[in-house]
Coordinates of N, CA and C and ligand atoms in Angstrom, one line a residue:
M243 N -11.8 8.6 21.5 CA -10.4 9.2 21.2 C -10.1 8.9 19.6
S244 N -9.6 9.9 19.0 CA -9.3 9.8 17.6 C -7.8 9.4 17.4
V245 N -7.5 9.0 16.2 CA -6.2 8.5 16.0 C -5.2 9.6 15.9
T246 N -4.1 9.5 16.7 CA -3.1 10.7 16.9 C -2.0 10.5 16.0
I247 N -1.5 11.7 15.4 CA -0.1 11.7 14.7 C 0.9 12.1 15.6
K248 N 1.9 11.3 15.8 CA 3.0 11.8 16.8 C 3.9 12.8 16.2
T249 N 4.3 13.7 17.0 CA 5.3 14.8 16.6 C 6.7 14.1 16.5
A250 N 7.7 14.9 16.0 CA 9.0 14.3 15.9 C 9.6 14.0 17.2
R251 N 9.3 14.8 18.2 CA 9.7 14.7 19.6 C 9.0 13.4 20.2
E252 N 7.8 13.3 20.0 CA 7.0 12.1 20.5 C 7.5 10.8 19.9
I253 N 8.0 10.8 18.6 CA 8.5 9.7 17.8 C 9.8 9.3 18.5
E254 N 10.6 10.3 18.8 CA 11.9 9.9 19.5 C 11.7 9.2 20.9
L255 N 10.7 9.6 21.6 CA 10.3 8.9 22.8 C 9.7 7.6 22.6
M256 N 8.9 7.4 21.6 CA 8.4 6.1 21.2 C 9.4 5.2 20.8
R257 N 10.5 5.7 20.0 CA 11.6 4.8 19.6 C 12.4 4.4 20.8
E258 N 12.6 5.1 21.8 CA 13.3 4.8 23.0 C 12.5 3.7 23.8
A259 N 11.1 3.9 23.9 CA 10.2 3.1 24.6 C 10.4 1.7 23.8
G260 N 10.5 1.7 22.6 CA 10.5 0.5 21.9 C 11.7 -0.3 22.0
R261 N 12.9 0.5 21.8 CA 14.2 -0.1 22.0 C 14.4 -0.7 23.3
L262 N 14.0 -0.1 24.5 CA 14.1 -0.6 25.8 C 13.2 -1.9 26.0
L263 N 12.1 -1.9 25.3 CA 11.1 -3.1 25.4 C 11.8 -4.3 24.8
E264 N 12.4 -4.0 23.6 CA 13.1 -5.1 22.9 C 14.2 -5.7 23.8
K265 N 15.0 -4.9 24.5 CA 15.9 -5.4 25.4 C 15.2 -6.3 26.4
V266 N 14.2 -5.9 27.0 CA 13.4 -6.8 28.0 C 13.1 -8.1 27.4
H267 N 12.5 -8.0 26.2 CA 12.0 -9.3 25.5 C 13.4 -10.3 25.2
D268 N 14.5 -9.6 24.9 CA 15.7 -10.4 24.6 C 16.2 -11.1 25.8
E269 N 16.1 -10.3 26.9 CA 16.5 -11.0 28.1 C 15.6 -12.1 28.6
L270 N 14.2 -11.8 28.4 CA 13.3 -12.8 28.8 C 13.4 -14.1 28.0
A271 N 13.7 -13.9 26.7 CA 13.9 -15.0 25.8 C 15.0 -16.0 26.4
D272 N 16.1 -15.5 26.8 CA 17.2 -16.2 27.4 C 16.8 -16.8 28.8
F273 N 15.9 -16.2 29.5 CA 15.4 -16.8 30.7 C 14.5 -18.1 30.7
I274 N 13.9 -18.1 29.5 CA 13.0 -19.3 29.5 C 13.6 -20.6 29.3
R275 N 13.1 -21.6 30.2 CA 13.7 -22.8 30.3 C 12.8 -23.8 31.1
P276 N 12.7 -25.1 30.9 CA 11.9 -25.9 31.7 C 12.1 -25.8 33.2
G277 N 11.1 -25.8 34.0 CA 11.3 -25.7 35.5 C 11.1 -24.4 36.0
I278 N 11.1 -23.3 35.2 CA 10.8 -22.1 35.9 C 9.2 -21.8 35.9
T279 N 8.8 -21.1 36.8 CA 7.3 -20.7 36.8 C 7.0 -19.5 36.1
T280 N 5.7 -19.4 35.8 CA 5.3 -18.2 35.1 C 5.5 -17.0 36.0
L281 N 5.4 -17.0 37.2 CA 5.6 -15.9 38.0 C 7.1 -15.6 38.1
D282 N 8.0 -16.6 38.0 CA 9.5 -16.2 37.8 C 9.7 -15.2 36.6
I283 N 9.0 -15.5 35.5 CA 9.0 -14.7 34.3 C 8.6 -13.3 34.7
D284 N 7.4 -13.2 35.3 CA 6.9 -11.9 35.6 C 7.8 -11.0 36.5
R285 N 8.3 -11.8 37.6 CA 9.3 -11.0 38.5 C 10.5 -10.6 37.7
H286 N 11.1 -11.5 36.9 CA 12.3 -11.0 36.1 C 12.0 -10.0 35.2
G287 N 10.9 -10.0 34.5 CA 10.4 -8.9 33.6 C 10.2 -7.7 34.2
E288 N 9.5 -7.7 35.4 CA 9.3 -6.3 36.1 C 10.6 -5.7 36.5
K289 N 11.5 -6.6 37.0 CA 12.8 -6.1 37.5 C 13.6 -5.5 36.3
L290 N 13.5 -6.1 35.1 CA 14.2 -5.5 34.0 C 13.7 -4.2 33.5
I291 N 12.3 -4.1 33.5 CA 11.6 -2.9 33.1 C 12.1 -1.9 34.0
R292 N 12.1 -2.1 35.3 CA 12.3 -1.0 36.3 C 13.8 -0.6 36.3
S293 N 14.7 -1.6 36.0 CA 16.1 -1.4 35.9 C 16.5 -0.4 34.8
L294 N 15.6 -0.4 33.8 CA 15.8 0.5 32.6 C 15.2 1.8 32.9
G295 N 14.7 2.2 34.1 CA 14.1 3.4 34.4 C 12.7 3.6 33.9
C296 N 12.1 2.4 33.5 CA 10.7 2.5 33.0 C 9.6 1.9 33.9
T297 N 8.5 2.1 33.7 CA 7.3 1.5 34.4 C 6.6 0.5 33.6
P298 N 6.2 -0.6 34.3 CA 5.4 -1.7 33.5 C 4.1 -1.0 33.4
N299 N 3.5 -1.1 32.0 CA 2.2 -0.5 31.8 C 1.0 -1.5 32.0
F300 N 1.4 -2.8 32.1 CA 0.2 -3.7 32.2 C -0.3 -3.8 33.7
L301 N 0.7 -3.7 34.6 CA 0.5 -3.7 36.0 C -0.6 -2.9 36.5
N302 N -1.7 -3.5 37.0 CA -2.9 -2.8 37.4 C -3.7 -2.1 36.3
Y303 N -3.4 -2.5 35.0 CA -4.2 -2.0 34.0 C -5.6 -2.6 34.0
N304 N -6.6 -1.9 34.2 CA -8.0 -2.5 34.4 C -7.9 -3.6 35.5
G305 N -7.0 -3.5 36.4 CA -6.9 -4.5 37.5 C -6.0 -5.7 37.2
Y306 N -5.3 -5.8 36.0 CA -4.5 -6.9 35.7 C -3.3 -6.9 36.7
P307 N -3.2 -8.1 37.3 CA -2.3 -8.2 38.6 C -0.7 -8.3 38.4
A308 N -0.2 -8.2 37.1 CA 1.1 -8.6 36.8 C 1.8 -7.6 35.8
S309 N 3.0 -7.6 35.6 CA 3.7 -6.9 34.6 C 3.8 -7.5 33.2
I310 N 3.9 -8.8 33.3 CA 4.1 -9.5 32.0 C 2.8 -10.5 31.9
C311 N 2.3 -10.6 30.7 CA 1.3 -11.6 30.4 C 2.0 -12.9 30.0
V312 N 1.7 -14.0 30.7 CA 2.4 -15.2 30.3 C 1.4 -16.3 30.1
S313 N 1.2 -16.8 28.7 CA 0.2 -17.5 28.3 C 0.9 -18.9 27.7
V314 N 0.5 -20.0 28.3 CA 1.1 -21.2 27.8 C 0.2 -22.1 27.1
N315 N 0.6 -22.7 26.0 CA 0.0 -23.6 25.2 C -1.4 -23.2 24.7
D316 N -2.5 -23.7 25.3 CA -3.8 -23.3 24.8 C -4.3 -21.9 25.3
E317 N -3.5 -21.3 26.1 CA -3.8 -19.9 26.5 C -3.4 -18.9 25.5
V318 N -4.3 -18.1 25.1 CA -4.1 -17.3 23.9 C -3.3 -16.0 24.3
V319 N -3.9 -15.2 25.3 CA -3.3 -14.0 25.8 C -3.8 -13.8 27.3
H320 N -3.1 -12.8 27.9 CA -3.5 -12.4 29.3 C -3.4 -13.4 30.4
G321 N -2.6 -14.5 30.2 CA -2.3 -15.5 31.2 C -1.8 -14.8 32.4
I322 N -2.2 -15.1 33.7 CA -1.8 -14.4 34.8 C -0.6 -15.3 35.4
P323 N 0.5 -14.6 35.6 CA 1.7 -15.4 36.2 C 1.3 -16.0 37.6
K324 N 1.8 -17.3 37.7 CA 1.6 -17.9 39.0 C 2.8 -18.7 39.5
S325 N 3.0 -18.8 40.8 CA 4.1 -19.6 41.4 C 3.9 -21.1 41.3
T326 N 2.6 -21.4 41.0 CA 2.3 -22.9 40.7 C 2.3 -23.4 39.3
R327 N 2.5 -22.4 38.4 CA 2.5 -22.9 37.0 C 3.9 -23.1 36.5
V328 N 4.5 -24.3 36.4 CA 5.9 -24.6 36.0 C 5.9 -24.9 34.5
L329 N 6.9 -24.3 33.9 CA 7.0 -24.6 32.4 C 7.7 -26.0 32.2
Q330 N 7.2 -26.6 31.3 CA 7.5 -28.1 31.0 C 8.2 -28.1 29.5
E331 N 9.1 -29.0 29.4 CA 9.7 -29.2 28.1 C 8.6 -29.5 27.1
G332 N 8.6 -28.9 25.9 CA 7.5 -29.2 24.9 C 6.4 -28.1 25.0
D333 N 6.2 -27.3 26.1 CA 5.3 -26.2 26.1 C 5.7 -25.2 25.1
I334 N 4.7 -24.3 24.7 CA 5.0 -23.0 24.0 C 4.4 -22.0 25.0
V335 N 5.2 -20.9 25.1 CA 4.8 -19.8 26.0 C 4.9 -18.5 25.4
S336 N 3.8 -17.7 25.4 CA 3.7 -16.3 24.9 C 3.9 -15.4 26.0
L337 N 4.9 -14.4 25.7 CA 5.2 -13.3 26.7 C 4.7 -12.1 26.0
D338 N 3.9 -11.4 26.7 CA 3.4 -10.1 26.2 C 3.9 -9.1 27.3
A339 N 4.6 -8.0 26.8 CA 5.3 -7.1 27.8 C 5.0 -5.7 27.2
G340 N 5.0 -4.7 28.1 CA 5.0 -3.3 27.8 C 5.5 -2.5 28.8
L341 N 5.9 -1.4 28.4 CA 6.6 -0.3 29.4 C 6.3 1.1 28.9
I342 N 6.3 2.0 29.9 CA 6.3 3.4 29.8 C 7.6 4.2 30.0
Y343 N 8.0 4.8 29.0 CA 9.2 5.6 29.0 C 8.9 7.1 28.8
K344 N 9.2 7.8 29.8 CA 8.9 9.4 29.8 C 7.4 9.5 29.2
G345 N 6.5 8.8 29.7 CA 5.2 9.0 29.2 C 4.6 8.3 28.0
Y346 N 5.6 7.6 27.3 CA 5.1 7.0 26.2 C 5.3 5.5 26.3
H347 N 4.3 4.7 25.7 CA 4.1 3.3 25.8 C 4.7 2.5 24.7
S348 N 5.2 1.4 25.0 CA 5.5 0.4 24.0 C 4.9 -0.9 24.3
D349 N 4.7 -1.8 23.5 CA 3.8 -3.1 23.6 C 4.4 -4.1 22.6
A350 N 4.8 -5.2 23.0 CA 5.3 -6.3 22.1 C 5.2 -7.8 22.7
A351 N 5.0 -8.6 21.9 CA 4.7 -10.0 22.3 C 5.6 -11.0 21.6
R352 N 6.1 -12.1 22.1 CA 6.9 -13.2 21.5 C 6.3 -14.4 22.0
T353 N 6.3 -15.4 21.1 CA 6.0 -16.8 21.6 C 7.2 -17.7 21.5
H354 N 7.5 -18.3 22.7 CA 8.8 -19.1 22.8 C 8.6 -20.6 22.9
A355 N 9.5 -21.3 22.5 CA 9.5 -22.9 22.7 C 10.1 -23.0 24.2
V356 N 9.6 -24.1 24.8 CA 10.3 -24.5 26.1 C 11.0 -25.8 25.8
G357 N 12.3 -25.6 25.8 CA 13.0 -26.9 25.3 C 12.7 -27.3 24.0
Q358 N 12.6 -28.6 23.8 CA 12.4 -29.0 22.5 C 10.8 -29.2 22.4
I359 N 10.2 -28.6 21.2 CA 8.8 -28.7 20.9 C 8.5 -29.5 19.7
S360 N 7.1 -29.8 19.4 CA 6.9 -30.6 18.3 C 6.9 -29.7 17.1
E361 N 7.1 -30.4 15.9 CA 7.2 -29.7 14.6 C 6.0 -28.8 14.4
E362 N 4.8 -29.3 14.8 CA 3.5 -28.6 14.6 C 3.5 -27.3 15.5
A363 N 4.0 -27.4 16.6 CA 4.1 -26.2 17.4 C 5.1 -25.1 17.0
R364 N 6.1 -25.7 16.4 CA 7.1 -24.7 15.8 C 6.5 -24.0 14.7
K365 N 5.8 -24.8 13.8 CA 5.2 -24.2 12.6 C 4.2 -23.1 13.0
L366 N 3.4 -23.4 14.0 CA 2.4 -22.3 14.6 C 3.2 -21.1 15.0
I367 N 4.3 -21.1 15.7 CA 5.0 -20.0 16.1 C 5.5 -19.2 14.9
D368 N 6.0 -20.0 14.0 CA 6.7 -19.3 12.8 C 5.6 -18.6 11.9
V369 N 4.5 -19.3 11.7 CA 3.5 -18.8 10.8 C 2.9 -17.5 11.5
T370 N 2.7 -17.5 12.9 CA 2.2 -16.4 13.6 C 3.1 -15.2 13.4
R371 N 4.4 -15.4 13.6 CA 5.3 -14.4 13.4 C 5.4 -13.8 12.0
Q372 N 5.4 -14.7 11.0 CA 5.3 -14.3 9.7 C 4.1 -13.5 9.4
S373 N 3.0 -13.8 9.9 CA 1.7 -13.2 9.6 C 1.8 -11.7 10.0
F374 N 2.6 -11.4 11.1 CA 2.8 -10.0 11.3 C 3.6 -9.3 10.2
F375 N 4.7 -10.0 9.6 CA 5.3 -9.4 8.6 C 4.7 -9.3 7.3
E376 N 3.8 -10.3 7.0 CA 2.9 -10.2 5.9 C 2.0 -8.9 6.0
G377 N 1.5 -8.7 7.2 CA 0.6 -7.5 7.4 C 1.3 -6.3 7.2
I378 N 2.5 -6.1 7.8 CA 3.1 -4.8 7.8 C 3.8 -4.5 6.4
K379 N 3.8 -5.5 5.5 CA 4.0 -5.1 4.1 C 3.1 -4.0 3.6
Y380 N 1.9 -3.9 4.2 CA 0.8 -2.9 3.8 C 0.8 -1.7 4.7
A381 N 1.7 -1.6 5.7 CA 1.7 -0.6 6.7 C 2.4 0.7 6.1
K382 N 1.8 1.2 5.1 CA 2.4 2.4 4.4 C 1.5 3.5 4.2
A383 N 1.9 4.8 4.4 CA 1.1 5.9 4.2 C 0.4 5.9 2.9
G384 N -1.0 6.0 2.9 CA -1.8 6.1 1.7 C -2.5 4.8 1.6
N385 N -2.1 3.6 2.2 CA -2.8 2.4 2.2 C -3.9 2.6 3.3
H386 N -4.7 1.6 3.4 CA -5.8 1.6 4.5 C -5.5 0.6 5.5
L387 N -5.9 0.9 6.7 CA -5.6 0.1 7.8 C -6.0 -1.5 7.6
Y388 N -7.1 -1.7 7.1 CA -7.6 -3.0 7.0 C -6.9 -3.9 5.9
D389 N -6.0 -3.2 5.1 CA -5.1 -3.8 4.2 C -4.2 -4.8 5.1
I390 N -3.8 -4.2 6.2 CA -2.9 -4.9 7.1 C -3.7 -6.2 7.6
S391 N -4.9 -5.8 8.1 CA -5.8 -6.9 8.7 C -5.9 -8.2 7.8
A392 N -6.3 -7.8 6.5 CA -6.6 -8.8 5.5 C -5.4 -9.7 5.2
A393 N -4.1 -8.9 5.1 CA -3.0 -9.7 4.9 C -2.5 -10.7 6.0
I394 N -2.6 -10.2 7.2 CA -2.4 -11.1 8.4 C -3.3 -12.3 8.3
G395 N -4.7 -12.0 8.3 CA -5.6 -13.1 8.3 C -5.5 -14.1 7.1
G396 N -5.4 -13.5 6.1 CA -5.3 -14.4 4.8 C -4.1 -15.3 4.8
Y397 N -2.9 -14.8 5.3 CA -1.7 -15.6 5.4 C -2.0 -16.8 6.4
A398 N -2.4 -16.4 7.7 CA -2.6 -17.4 8.7 C -3.6 -18.4 8.3
E399 N -4.7 -18.0 7.7 CA -5.7 -19.0 7.3 C -5.3 -19.8 6.2
S400 N -4.4 -19.4 5.4 CA -3.9 -20.3 4.3 C -3.2 -21.5 4.9
F401 N -2.9 -21.5 6.2 CA -2.3 -22.7 6.8 C -3.4 -23.6 7.7
G402 N -4.6 -23.2 7.4 CA -5.6 -23.7 8.1 C -5.8 -23.4 9.6
Y403 N -5.0 -22.3 10.0 CA -5.1 -21.9 11.3 C -6.4 -21.1 11.7
G404 N -6.8 -20.9 12.9 CA -7.8 -20.1 13.4 C -7.4 -18.7 13.8
V405 N -7.9 -17.7 13.2 CA -7.4 -16.4 13.5 C -8.4 -15.7 14.6
V406 N -7.8 -15.4 15.7 CA -8.7 -15.0 16.9 C -9.4 -13.7 16.5
R407 N -10.6 -13.6 16.6 CA -11.4 -12.4 16.3 C -11.9 -11.6 17.5
D408 N -11.8 -12.1 18.7 CA -12.4 -11.4 19.8 C -11.4 -10.4 20.5
L409 N -10.1 -10.5 20.0 CA -9.2 -9.4 20.5 C -8.3 -8.9 19.2
V410 N -7.9 -7.6 19.4 CA -7.3 -6.9 18.2 C -6.2 -6.1 18.6
G411 N -5.4 -5.6 17.7 CA -4.3 -4.7 17.9 C -4.9 -3.3 18.1
H412 N -4.0 -2.2 18.2 CA -4.5 -1.0 18.6 C -3.4 0.1 18.3
G413 N -3.9 1.3 18.3 CA -3.0 2.5 18.4 C -2.3 2.5 19.8
I414 N -1.2 3.3 19.9 CA -0.4 3.3 21.1 C 0.3 4.7 21.1
G415 N 0.5 5.1 22.3 CA 1.3 6.4 22.5 C 1.5 6.8 23.9
T416 N 0.7 7.9 24.2 CA 0.5 8.4 25.6 C -0.3 7.4 26.4
H417 N -1.0 6.5 25.7 CA -1.8 5.5 26.4 C -1.5 4.2 25.8
L418 N -1.7 3.1 26.5 CA -1.4 1.7 26.0 C -2.4 1.4 24.8
H419 N -3.6 1.7 25.0 CA -4.6 1.5 23.9 C -5.2 2.8 23.4
E420 N -4.8 3.1 22.2 CA -5.4 4.3 21.6 C -6.2 3.7 20.4
D421 N -7.0 4.6 19.7 CA -7.5 4.3 18.5 C -6.5 4.2 17.4
P422 N -6.6 3.5 16.3 CA -7.7 2.6 16.0 C -7.6 1.2 16.5
Q423 N -8.7 0.5 16.5 CA -8.5 -1.0 16.7 C -8.0 -1.6 15.4
I424 N -7.2 -2.6 15.6 CA -6.7 -3.3 14.4 C -7.0 -4.8 14.4
P425 N -8.0 -5.2 13.8 CA -8.4 -6.7 13.6 C -7.3 -7.4 12.9
N426 N -7.3 -8.7 13.1 CA -6.3 -9.6 12.4 C -6.9 -10.3 11.3
F427 N -8.0 -9.9 10.6 CA -8.7 -10.6 9.7 C -9.5 -9.7 8.8
P428 N -9.7 -10.0 7.7 CA -10.4 -9.2 6.5 C -11.7 -8.5 7.1
Q429 N -11.9 -7.2 6.8 CA -13.0 -6.5 7.1 C -13.9 -6.0 5.9
R430 N -15.1 -5.7 6.1 CA -15.8 -5.3 5.0 C -15.5 -3.9 4.4
R431 N -15.0 -3.1 5.3 CA -14.6 -1.7 4.9 C -13.1 -1.7 4.9
R432 N -12.5 -0.5 4.4 CA -11.2 -0.4 4.2 C -10.4 0.1 5.5
G433 N -11.2 0.8 6.2 CA -10.5 1.4 7.5 C -9.9 2.8 7.2
I434 N -9.3 3.3 8.3 CA -8.7 4.6 8.1 C -7.5 4.6 7.1
R435 N -7.2 5.8 6.5 CA -6.0 5.8 5.7 C -4.9 6.1 6.6
L436 N -3.8 5.3 6.3 CA -2.6 5.4 7.2 C -1.8 6.6 6.8
A437 N -1.2 7.2 7.9 CA -0.4 8.5 7.6 C 0.8 8.4 8.5
P438 N 1.9 9.2 8.0 CA 3.1 9.2 8.7 C 2.9 9.7 10.2
G439 N 3.5 9.1 11.2 CA 3.4 9.5 12.5 C 2.5 8.7 13.3
M440 N 1.7 7.8 12.6 CA 0.7 6.9 13.4 C 1.8 5.9 14.0
T441 N 1.5 5.5 15.4 CA 2.2 4.4 16.0 C 1.0 3.4 16.4
L442 N 1.4 2.2 16.0 CA 0.4 1.0 16.1 C 1.0 -0.2 16.6
A443 N 0.3 -0.9 17.5 CA 0.5 -2.2 17.9 C -0.2 -3.2 17.2
I444 N 0.5 -3.9 16.3 CA 0.0 -5.0 15.5 C 0.2 -6.4 16.1
E445 N -0.8 -7.2 16.4 CA -0.6 -8.3 17.2 C -1.4 -9.4 16.9
P446 N -1.0 -10.3 15.9 CA -1.8 -11.4 15.5 C -1.8 -12.5 16.6
M447 N -2.9 -13.1 16.9 CA -3.2 -14.1 17.9 C -3.8 -15.3 17.1
I448 N -3.1 -16.4 16.9 CA -3.4 -17.5 15.9 C -3.3 -18.9 16.6
N449 N -4.5 -19.5 16.4 CA -4.8 -20.8 16.9 C -4.6 -22.0 15.9
Q450 N -4.0 -23.0 16.5 CA -3.7 -24.2 15.7 C -5.1 -24.8 15.2
G451 N -6.0 -24.7 16.1 CA -7.4 -25.2 15.7 C -8.4 -24.0 15.2
R452 N -9.6 -24.1 15.9 CA -10.6 -23.1 15.6 C -10.2 -21.8 16.2
A453 N -11.0 -20.7 15.7 CA -10.5 -19.4 16.1 C -11.2 -19.0 17.5
D454 N -12.2 -19.9 17.8 CA -13.1 -19.5 19.1 C -12.3 -19.5 20.3
V455 N -12.4 -18.6 21.2 CA -11.9 -18.3 22.4 C -12.8 -18.2 23.6
V456 N -12.4 -18.6 24.8 CA -13.2 -18.4 26.0 C -12.5 -17.8 27.0
W457 N -13.1 -17.1 28.0 CA -12.3 -16.5 29.1 C -12.5 -17.5 30.4
L458 N -11.5 -17.6 31.0 CA -11.4 -18.4 32.2 C -12.0 -17.6 33.3
D459 N -12.3 -18.3 34.5 CA -13.0 -17.7 35.6 C -12.1 -16.6 36.2
D460 N -10.9 -16.4 35.9 CA -10.1 -15.3 36.6 C -10.4 -14.0 35.9
D461 N -11.3 -14.1 34.7 CA -11.7 -13.0 33.9 C -10.6 -12.4 33.1
W462 N -9.4 -12.9 33.1 CA -8.3 -12.5 32.2 C -7.8 -13.5 31.2
T463 N -7.5 -14.7 31.6 CA -6.9 -15.6 30.8 C -7.9 -16.1 29.6
V464 N -7.4 -15.8 28.5 CA -8.1 -16.2 27.2 C -7.5 -17.5 26.7
V465 N -8.4 -18.5 26.6 CA -7.9 -19.8 26.0 C -8.7 -20.2 24.8
T466 N -8.2 -21.1 24.0 CA -8.9 -21.7 22.8 C -10.0 -22.5 23.3
Q467 N -11.1 -22.4 22.7 CA -12.3 -23.2 23.0 C -11.9 -24.7 22.8
D468 N -11.2 -25.0 21.8 CA -11.1 -26.5 21.4 C -9.7 -27.0 22.1
Q469 N -9.1 -26.0 22.9 CA -7.9 -26.5 23.6 C -6.6 -26.6 22.8
S470 N -6.7 -26.2 21.6 CA -5.5 -26.3 20.6 C -4.5 -25.2 21.1
L471 N -3.3 -25.3 20.5 CA -2.2 -24.5 20.9 C -2.6 -23.0 20.3
S472 N -2.1 -22.0 20.9 CA -2.2 -20.6 20.3 C -0.8 -20.0 20.5
A473 N -0.6 -19.0 19.5 CA 0.6 -18.2 19.4 C 0.3 -16.8 19.3
H474 N 1.2 -15.9 19.7 CA 1.0 -14.5 19.7 C 2.3 -13.7 19.4
Y475 N 2.1 -12.9 18.4 CA 3.4 -12.0 18.1 C 3.0 -10.6 17.9
E476 N 3.7 -9.7 18.5 CA 3.3 -8.2 18.4 C 4.6 -7.4 18.4
N477 N 4.4 -6.3 17.7 CA 5.4 -5.3 17.8 C 4.6 -3.9 17.6
T478 N 5.4 -2.9 18.2 CA 4.9 -1.4 18.1 C 5.6 -0.9 16.8
I479 N 4.8 -0.4 15.9 CA 5.3 0.1 14.6 C 5.1 1.6 14.4
L480 N 5.8 2.2 13.6 CA 5.6 3.6 13.3 C 5.4 3.6 11.7
I481 N 4.3 4.4 11.3 CA 4.1 4.6 9.9 C 4.8 5.8 9.5
T482 N 5.6 5.6 8.4 CA 6.5 6.6 7.9 C 6.2 7.0 6.4
D483 N 7.0 7.8 5.8 CA 6.9 8.1 4.3 C 7.2 6.9 3.5
G484 N 7.9 5.9 4.1 CA 8.4 4.8 3.3 C 7.9 3.5 4.1
E485 N 9.0 2.7 4.2 CA 8.7 1.4 5.0 C 8.3 1.8 6.4
P486 N 7.4 0.9 7.0 CA 7.2 1.1 8.5 C 8.5 0.8 9.2
E487 N 8.6 1.6 10.4 CA 9.7 1.3 11.3 C 9.2 0.4 12.5
I488 N 9.8 -0.7 12.8 CA 9.4 -1.6 13.8 C 10.1 -1.1 15.1
L489 N 9.4 -0.4 16.0 CA 10.2 0.2 17.1 C 10.6 -0.8 18.2
T490 N 10.0 -2.0 18.2 CA 10.2 -3.1 19.2 C 11.2 -4.2 18.6
L491 N 11.7 -3.9 17.5 CA 12.6 -5.0 16.8 C 13.6 -4.3 16.0
S492 N 14.9 -4.5 16.3 CA 16.0 -3.8 15.5 C 16.5 -4.9 14.6
R493 N 16.4 -6.1 14.7 CA 17.0 -7.0 13.8 C 16.3 -8.2 13.6
Ligands
CO540 CO1 -1.1 -4.9 22.5

């Protein structure tokens, strides 16, 4: 598949898909507290998505068994919600969610504190979020895709963090995953030239320790090899003639 340029009508639908997903994330943020299970989060998230008239796009994607990816502490991404996994004060939890609105996909992730967390954990969450914003400073028509990648990775590595290399961001639209792939670290080449109408999911995954990750036996959950904490932050964005529009974040 090649990189698609969305029409004005498609962009309107992507905007609405993004706006509705932001609502879901805002409600899930309020829902997080010690004592709930990761399955509680999935149930609540799926209900929210459906109540907005949308469909969860992760559910059954390549066999993924839930609507929200819930990844705790050393889990990087794609944690599977479970009734036996109870959030504890001091945990950090990454929620990755997506939905389909009138055939158009949105995708976004946030990492939250569960109650009071350590200063080091807070810093990891904040730097991961900021690395996204450092990256999208380059998300402008005429720039090259890997300008974004280099800015994200350079920023996170300047704090001594490990930037995950085995998973990447992606184009998004009528499919959850479209071309191009978007690494979060510098590349040898420049990548495609960015153009107005491209919609991209930019999603840094940053480890407190080394970048290396391993897959658990469930074939989904990605964890840090050194068991250090990991954070994830993602938005769906639109390339315009000027500044990028963040479709899954309005403030
Ligand atoms: Co994504």
